[in-house]
Coordinates of C-alpha atoms in Angstrom, one line a residue:
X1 CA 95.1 74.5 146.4
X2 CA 96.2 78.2 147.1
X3 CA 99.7 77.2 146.7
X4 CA 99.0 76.0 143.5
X5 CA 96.6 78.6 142.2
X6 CA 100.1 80.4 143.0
X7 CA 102.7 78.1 141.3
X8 CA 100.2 78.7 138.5
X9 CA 99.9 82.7 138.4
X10 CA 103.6 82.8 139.1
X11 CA 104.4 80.9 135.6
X12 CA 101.8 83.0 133.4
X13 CA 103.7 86.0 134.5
X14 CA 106.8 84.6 133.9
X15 CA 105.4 83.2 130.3
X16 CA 104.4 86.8 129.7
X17 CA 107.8 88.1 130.8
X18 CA 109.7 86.3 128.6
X19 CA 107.3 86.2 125.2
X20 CA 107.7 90.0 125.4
X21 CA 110.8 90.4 126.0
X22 CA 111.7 87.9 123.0
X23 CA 109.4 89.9 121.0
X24 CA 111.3 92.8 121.7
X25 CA 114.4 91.6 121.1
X26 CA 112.7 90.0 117.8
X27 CA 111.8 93.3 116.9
X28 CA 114.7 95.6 117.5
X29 CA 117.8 93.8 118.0
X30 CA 117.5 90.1 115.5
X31 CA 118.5 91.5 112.1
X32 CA 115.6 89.2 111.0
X33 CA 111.9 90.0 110.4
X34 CA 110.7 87.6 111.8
X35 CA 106.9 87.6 112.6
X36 CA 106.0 87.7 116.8
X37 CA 102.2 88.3 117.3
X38 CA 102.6 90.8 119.9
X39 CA 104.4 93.1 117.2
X40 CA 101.6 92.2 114.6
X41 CA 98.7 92.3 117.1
X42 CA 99.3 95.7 117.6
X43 CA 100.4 96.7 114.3
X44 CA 97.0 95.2 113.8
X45 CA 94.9 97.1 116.2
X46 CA 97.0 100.4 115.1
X47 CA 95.7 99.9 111.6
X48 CA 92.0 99.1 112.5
X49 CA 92.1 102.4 114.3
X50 CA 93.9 104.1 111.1
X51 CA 91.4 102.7 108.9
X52 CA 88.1 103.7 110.7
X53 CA 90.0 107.6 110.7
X54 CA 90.7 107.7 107.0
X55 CA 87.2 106.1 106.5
X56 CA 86.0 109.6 107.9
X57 CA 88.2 111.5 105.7
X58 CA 87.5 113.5 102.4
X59 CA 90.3 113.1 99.6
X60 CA 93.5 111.5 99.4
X61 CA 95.3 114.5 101.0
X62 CA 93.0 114.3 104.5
X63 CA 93.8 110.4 104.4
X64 CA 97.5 110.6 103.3
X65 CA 97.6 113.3 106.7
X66 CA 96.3 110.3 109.1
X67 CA 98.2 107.5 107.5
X68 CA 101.4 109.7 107.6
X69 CA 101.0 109.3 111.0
X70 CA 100.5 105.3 110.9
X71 CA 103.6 104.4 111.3
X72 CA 105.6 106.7 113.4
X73 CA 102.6 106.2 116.1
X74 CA 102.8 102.1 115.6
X75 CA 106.2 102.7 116.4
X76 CA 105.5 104.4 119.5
X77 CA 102.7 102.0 120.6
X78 CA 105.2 99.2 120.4
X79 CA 107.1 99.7 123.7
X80 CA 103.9 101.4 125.4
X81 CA 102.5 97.3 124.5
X82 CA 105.5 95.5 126.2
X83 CA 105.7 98.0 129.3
X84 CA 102.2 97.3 130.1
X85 CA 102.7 93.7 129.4
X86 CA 106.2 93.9 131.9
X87 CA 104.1 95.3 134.4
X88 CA 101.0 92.8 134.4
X89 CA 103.8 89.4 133.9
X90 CA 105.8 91.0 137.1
X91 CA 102.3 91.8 138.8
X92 CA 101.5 88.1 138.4
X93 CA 104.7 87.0 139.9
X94 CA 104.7 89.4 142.6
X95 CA 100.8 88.1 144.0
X96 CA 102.5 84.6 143.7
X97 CA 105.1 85.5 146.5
X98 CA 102.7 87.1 148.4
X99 CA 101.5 90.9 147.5
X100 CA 98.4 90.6 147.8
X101 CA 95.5 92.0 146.8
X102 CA 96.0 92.5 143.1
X103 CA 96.0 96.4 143.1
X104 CA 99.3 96.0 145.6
X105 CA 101.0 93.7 142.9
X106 CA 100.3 95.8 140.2
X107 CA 101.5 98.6 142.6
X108 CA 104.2 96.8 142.7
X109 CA 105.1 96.3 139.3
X110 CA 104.8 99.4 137.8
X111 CA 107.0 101.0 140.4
X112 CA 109.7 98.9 140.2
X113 CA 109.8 99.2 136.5
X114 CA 109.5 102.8 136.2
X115 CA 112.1 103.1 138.8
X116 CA 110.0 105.5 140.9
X117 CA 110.5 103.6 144.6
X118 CA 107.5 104.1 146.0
X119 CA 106.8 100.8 146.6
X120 CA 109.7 98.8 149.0
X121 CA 110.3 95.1 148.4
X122 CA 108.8 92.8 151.0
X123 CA 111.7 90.9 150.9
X124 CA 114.8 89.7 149.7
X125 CA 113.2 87.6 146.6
X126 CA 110.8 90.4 145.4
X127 CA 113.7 92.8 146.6
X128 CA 115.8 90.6 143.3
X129 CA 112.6 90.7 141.1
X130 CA 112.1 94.2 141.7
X131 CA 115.9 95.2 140.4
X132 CA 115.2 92.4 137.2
X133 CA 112.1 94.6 136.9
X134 CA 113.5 98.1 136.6
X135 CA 116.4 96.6 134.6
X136 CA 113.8 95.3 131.9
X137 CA 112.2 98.7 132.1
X138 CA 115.3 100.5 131.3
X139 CA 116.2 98.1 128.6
X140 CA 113.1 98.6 126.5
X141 CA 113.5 102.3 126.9
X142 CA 117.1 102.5 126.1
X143 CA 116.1 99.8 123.0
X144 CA 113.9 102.4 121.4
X145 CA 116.0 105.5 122.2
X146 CA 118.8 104.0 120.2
X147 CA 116.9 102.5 117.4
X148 CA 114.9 105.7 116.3
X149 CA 117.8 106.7 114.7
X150 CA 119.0 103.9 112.9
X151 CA 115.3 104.1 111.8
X152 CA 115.0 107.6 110.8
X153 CA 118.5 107.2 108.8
X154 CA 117.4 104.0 107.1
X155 CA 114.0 105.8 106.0
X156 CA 116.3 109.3 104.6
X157 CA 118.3 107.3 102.1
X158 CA 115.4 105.3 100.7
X159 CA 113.7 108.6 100.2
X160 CA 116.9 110.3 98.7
X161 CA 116.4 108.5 95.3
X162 CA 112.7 108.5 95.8
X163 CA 112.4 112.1 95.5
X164 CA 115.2 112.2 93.0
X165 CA 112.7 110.3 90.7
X166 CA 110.4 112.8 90.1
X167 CA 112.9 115.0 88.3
X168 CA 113.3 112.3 85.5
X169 CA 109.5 110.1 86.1
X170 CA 107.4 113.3 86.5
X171 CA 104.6 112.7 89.6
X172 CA 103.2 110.8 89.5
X173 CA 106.0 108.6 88.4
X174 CA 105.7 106.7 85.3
X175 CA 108.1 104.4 83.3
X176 CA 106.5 106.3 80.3
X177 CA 107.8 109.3 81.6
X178 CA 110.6 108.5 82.5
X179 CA 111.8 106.9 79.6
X180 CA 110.6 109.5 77.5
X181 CA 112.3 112.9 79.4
X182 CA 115.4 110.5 78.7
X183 CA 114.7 110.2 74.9
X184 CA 114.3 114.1 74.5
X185 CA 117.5 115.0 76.0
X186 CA 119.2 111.9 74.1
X187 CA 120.0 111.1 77.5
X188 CA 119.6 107.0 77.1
X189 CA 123.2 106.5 78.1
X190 CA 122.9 107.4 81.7
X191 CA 120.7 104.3 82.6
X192 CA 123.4 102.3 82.8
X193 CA 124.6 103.7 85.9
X194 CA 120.7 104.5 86.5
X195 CA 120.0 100.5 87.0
X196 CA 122.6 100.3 89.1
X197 CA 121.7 103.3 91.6
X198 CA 118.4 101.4 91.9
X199 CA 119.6 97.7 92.1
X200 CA 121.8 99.4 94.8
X201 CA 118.3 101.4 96.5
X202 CA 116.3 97.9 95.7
X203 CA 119.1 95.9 98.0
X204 CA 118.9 98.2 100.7
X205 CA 115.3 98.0 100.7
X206 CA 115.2 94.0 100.5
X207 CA 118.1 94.2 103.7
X208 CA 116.0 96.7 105.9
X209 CA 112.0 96.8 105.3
X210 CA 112.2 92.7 105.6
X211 CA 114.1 93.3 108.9
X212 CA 112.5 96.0 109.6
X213 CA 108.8 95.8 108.3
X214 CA 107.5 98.9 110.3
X215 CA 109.9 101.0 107.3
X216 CA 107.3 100.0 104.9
X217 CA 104.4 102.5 106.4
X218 CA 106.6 105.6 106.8
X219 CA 105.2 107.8 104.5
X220 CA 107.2 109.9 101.8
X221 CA 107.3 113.8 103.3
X222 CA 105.4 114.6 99.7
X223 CA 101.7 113.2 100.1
X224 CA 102.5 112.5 96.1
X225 CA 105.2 110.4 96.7
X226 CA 105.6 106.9 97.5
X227 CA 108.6 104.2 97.7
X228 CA 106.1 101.9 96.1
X229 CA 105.1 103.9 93.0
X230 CA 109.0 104.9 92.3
X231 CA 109.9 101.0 92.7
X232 CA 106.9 100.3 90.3
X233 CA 108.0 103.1 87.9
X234 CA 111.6 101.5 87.8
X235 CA 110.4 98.7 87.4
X236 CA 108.4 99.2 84.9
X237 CA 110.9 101.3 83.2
X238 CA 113.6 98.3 83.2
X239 CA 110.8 96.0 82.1
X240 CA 110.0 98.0 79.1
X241 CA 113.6 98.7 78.2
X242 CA 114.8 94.7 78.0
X243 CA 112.0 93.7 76.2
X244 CA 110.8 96.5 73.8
X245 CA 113.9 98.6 73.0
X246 CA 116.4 97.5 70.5
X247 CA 118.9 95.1 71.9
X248 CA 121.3 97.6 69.6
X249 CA 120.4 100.5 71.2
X250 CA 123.7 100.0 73.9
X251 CA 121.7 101.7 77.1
X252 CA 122.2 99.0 79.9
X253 CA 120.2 96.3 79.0
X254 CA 122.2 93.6 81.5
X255 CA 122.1 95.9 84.2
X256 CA 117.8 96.7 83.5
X257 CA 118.0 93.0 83.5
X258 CA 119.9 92.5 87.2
X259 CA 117.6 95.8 88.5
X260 CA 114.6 93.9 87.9
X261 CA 116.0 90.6 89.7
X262 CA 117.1 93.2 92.5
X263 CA 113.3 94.4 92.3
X264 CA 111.1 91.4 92.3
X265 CA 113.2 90.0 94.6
X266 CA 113.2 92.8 97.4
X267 CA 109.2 92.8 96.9
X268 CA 108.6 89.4 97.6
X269 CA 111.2 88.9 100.2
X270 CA 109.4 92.1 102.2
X271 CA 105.9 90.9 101.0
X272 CA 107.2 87.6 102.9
X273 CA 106.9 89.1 106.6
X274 CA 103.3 90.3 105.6
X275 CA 102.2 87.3 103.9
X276 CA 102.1 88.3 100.7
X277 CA 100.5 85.6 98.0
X278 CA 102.8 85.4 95.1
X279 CA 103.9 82.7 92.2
X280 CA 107.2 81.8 93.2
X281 CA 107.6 80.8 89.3
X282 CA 105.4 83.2 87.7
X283 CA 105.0 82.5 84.4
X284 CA 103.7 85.2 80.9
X285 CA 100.6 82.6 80.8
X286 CA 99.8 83.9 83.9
X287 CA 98.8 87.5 82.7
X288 CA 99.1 90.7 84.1
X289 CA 96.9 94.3 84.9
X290 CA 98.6 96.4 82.4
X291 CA 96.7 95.8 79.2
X292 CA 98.1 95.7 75.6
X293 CA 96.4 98.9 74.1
X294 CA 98.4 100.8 76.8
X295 CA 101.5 99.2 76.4
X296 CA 101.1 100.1 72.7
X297 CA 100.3 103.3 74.2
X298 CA 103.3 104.0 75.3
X299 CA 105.5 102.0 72.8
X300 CA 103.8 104.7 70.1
X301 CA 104.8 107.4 72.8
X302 CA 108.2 106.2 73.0
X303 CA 108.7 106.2 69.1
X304 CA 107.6 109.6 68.9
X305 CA 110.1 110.5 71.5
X306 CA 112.9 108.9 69.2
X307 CA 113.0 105.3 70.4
X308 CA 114.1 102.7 68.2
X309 CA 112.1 99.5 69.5
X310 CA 111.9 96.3 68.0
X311 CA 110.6 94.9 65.1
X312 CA 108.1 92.5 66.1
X313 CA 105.9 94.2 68.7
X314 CA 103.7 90.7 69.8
X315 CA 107.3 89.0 70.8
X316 CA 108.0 92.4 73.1
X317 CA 104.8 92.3 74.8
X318 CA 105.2 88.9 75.7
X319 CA 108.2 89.8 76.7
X320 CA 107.4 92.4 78.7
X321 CA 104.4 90.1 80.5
X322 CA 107.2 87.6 81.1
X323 CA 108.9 90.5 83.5
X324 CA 106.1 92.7 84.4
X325 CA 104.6 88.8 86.1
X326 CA 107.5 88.6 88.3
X327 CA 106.9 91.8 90.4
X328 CA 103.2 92.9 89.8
X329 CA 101.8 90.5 92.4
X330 CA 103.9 92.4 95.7
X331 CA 103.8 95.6 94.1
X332 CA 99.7 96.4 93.6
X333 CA 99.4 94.5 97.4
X334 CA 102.1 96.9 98.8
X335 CA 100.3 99.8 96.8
X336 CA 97.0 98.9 98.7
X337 CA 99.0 97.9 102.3
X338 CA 100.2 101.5 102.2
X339 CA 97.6 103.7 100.7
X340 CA 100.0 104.5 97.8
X341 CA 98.8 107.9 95.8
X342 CA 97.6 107.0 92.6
X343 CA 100.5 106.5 89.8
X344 CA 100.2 105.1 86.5
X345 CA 100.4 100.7 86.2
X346 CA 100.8 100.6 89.9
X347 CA 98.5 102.3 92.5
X348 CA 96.2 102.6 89.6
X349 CA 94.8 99.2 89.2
X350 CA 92.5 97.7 91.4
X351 CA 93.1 95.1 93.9
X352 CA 91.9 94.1 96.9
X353 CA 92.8 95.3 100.0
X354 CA 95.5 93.3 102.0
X355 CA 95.7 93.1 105.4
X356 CA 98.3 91.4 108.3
X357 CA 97.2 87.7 109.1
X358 CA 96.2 87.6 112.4
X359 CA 98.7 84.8 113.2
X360 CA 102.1 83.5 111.5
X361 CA 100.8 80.1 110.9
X362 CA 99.5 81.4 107.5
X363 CA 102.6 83.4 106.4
X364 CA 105.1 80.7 107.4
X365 CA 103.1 77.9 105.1
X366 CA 103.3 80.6 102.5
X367 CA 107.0 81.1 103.3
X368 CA 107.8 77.5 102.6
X369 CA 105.6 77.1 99.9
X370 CA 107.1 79.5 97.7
X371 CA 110.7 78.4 98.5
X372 CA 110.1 74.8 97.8
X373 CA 108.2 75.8 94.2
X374 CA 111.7 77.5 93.5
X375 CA 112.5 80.9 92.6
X376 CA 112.7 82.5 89.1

């Protein structure tokens, strides 16, 4: 029976060994975002704690100060998790070869993985365990140490463009805005390299917040800033300029056309990892949270600027539902994930508040879901 009860201990620590070290190596090494529930269980218990501090604070600012510090500090929490996890899986083999009691194993384990010594080996098969031990140890340290700055470099050139915005969208950013700064300045020519910068910026963000989902809760160094309003501003922007504006009025409409694909299709993609609900074939029927009085709002804004739109106004609208559909879904549930400052047709409008599934069963029925109703 003791021999057993051993065999038995000896396997859950060597089940929790290797499930954190495949997290790890999920998390920081696969170029894939791919869901483990040791990352997401303590993304989740990071955000609970988050939460119940910004439920305390007064104002946007005091919460944007905490929730700046959400994701640097999941970050950080990450490799505390699979230490402490190292040390209780190698605790649990150690007390199967023999340390005993459990405070020795334990001991054990955390000096051999913090390579402080103070513990010996017992013998020539813990001696073995003990190096695998400290080797693991170093390896998850060394993992972070070299991924901060691929993080950190990642997170710079998103925010490059994203402050760039506010020169042309104002701040909050708006596609309004935005659209007319460019009409005042008869500067309408420049978005056709302006789709492309942001089709470019959307690609990127599609590559490395899906791979790298923790990218999506660094916060902009403005508290007025957001990657999620500017990508809704864009957007928006594109949206209103392929299916309002003159076809004749020669200011990029293809590439507004492949920005938006580049959009939609880096929101959901991301949204993916944190089970976003979305209509893989979204459809004008479907409707949307931007209302027609204030998309003739800013249609009669536009005009005053100097826009020449087109003639029949109901076909536009739908229209502009048709594109608006594709995106709105990912965007106002990112806009809520991240505690996005208020911006006009994004952060605005009120949705509930999304949170990380407790387990990947839901997000990978999703997942397949989508993909087999086929993409726009």
């Amino acid at each position: 029976m003791d021999v057993f009860v051993a065999v038995l201990v000896g396997l859950l620590g060597l089940i929790i060994v290797t499930v954190t070290m495949v997290s790890a190596a999920q998390t920081f090494v696969v170029p894939r975002g791919t869901p483990m529930l040791i990352t997401r269980w303590t993304f989740l218990g990071m955000q609970a704690i988050f939460h119940l501090l910004t439920g305390r604070a007064h104002g946007y600012r005091s919460r944007d100060r905490v929730m700046a510090m959400f994701g640097p500090f999941s970050l950080l929490a990450l490799p505390l998790v699979w230490l402490a996890l190292v040390v209780v899986g190698f605790a649990a083999i150690y007390w199967s070869l023999g340390v005993h009691p459990w405070q020795d194993a334990l001991l054990a384990s955390g000096s051999s993985l913090f390579t402080l010594g103070f513990r010996g080996p017992t013998g020539v098969l813990t001696g073995v365990i003990e190096m695998v031990e400290a080797a693991f140890g170093l390896g998850l340290v060394a993992l972070l140490i070299s991924y901060l700055p691929t993080i950190y470099a990642t997170y710079s050139r998103r925010e490059l463009l994203v402050t760039a915005l506010e020169t042309e969208a104002g701040d909050p950013p708006s596609a309004a805005e935005l659209l007319d700064r460019l009409l005042r300045i008869k500067g309408l020519p420049l978005l056709e390299t302006y789709w492309a910068d942001w089709t470019k910026w959307f690609n990127e963000i599609e590559e490395t917040h899906a791979t790298t989902p923790m990218l999506v809760f660094f916060r902009s160094p403005s508290p007025d800033r957001s990657w999620v309003t500017a990508a809704g501003a864009v957007l928006d922007s594109a949206a209103l300029v392929v299916s309002t504006f003159d076809p004749e009025e020669h200011i990029g409409h293809c590439n507004a056309e492949i920005c938006l694909r580049a959009g939609y299709l880096a929101l959901r993609r991301t949204g993916d990892y944190f089970a976003m609900p979305y209509k893989a074939n979204a459809q004008p029927g479907d409707g949307i949270a931007v209302s027609r009085q204030e998309y003739d709002e800013v249609c009669d804004r536009l005009v005053d600027a100097g826009a020449k739109l087109r003639d029949d106004r109901d076909e536009a609208w739908r229209d502009f539902i048709g594109w608006r559909v594709t995106y709105e879904s990912t965007l106002l549930r990112f806009a809520s994930l991240c505690m996005a400052p208020t911006a006009p047709w994004s952060s605005d409008r009120p949705i509930e508040f999304h949170r990380l599934p407790i387990t990947r069963h839901r997000d990978h029925r999703l997942i397949r879901d989508r993909r087999e109703s086929g993409a726009r």
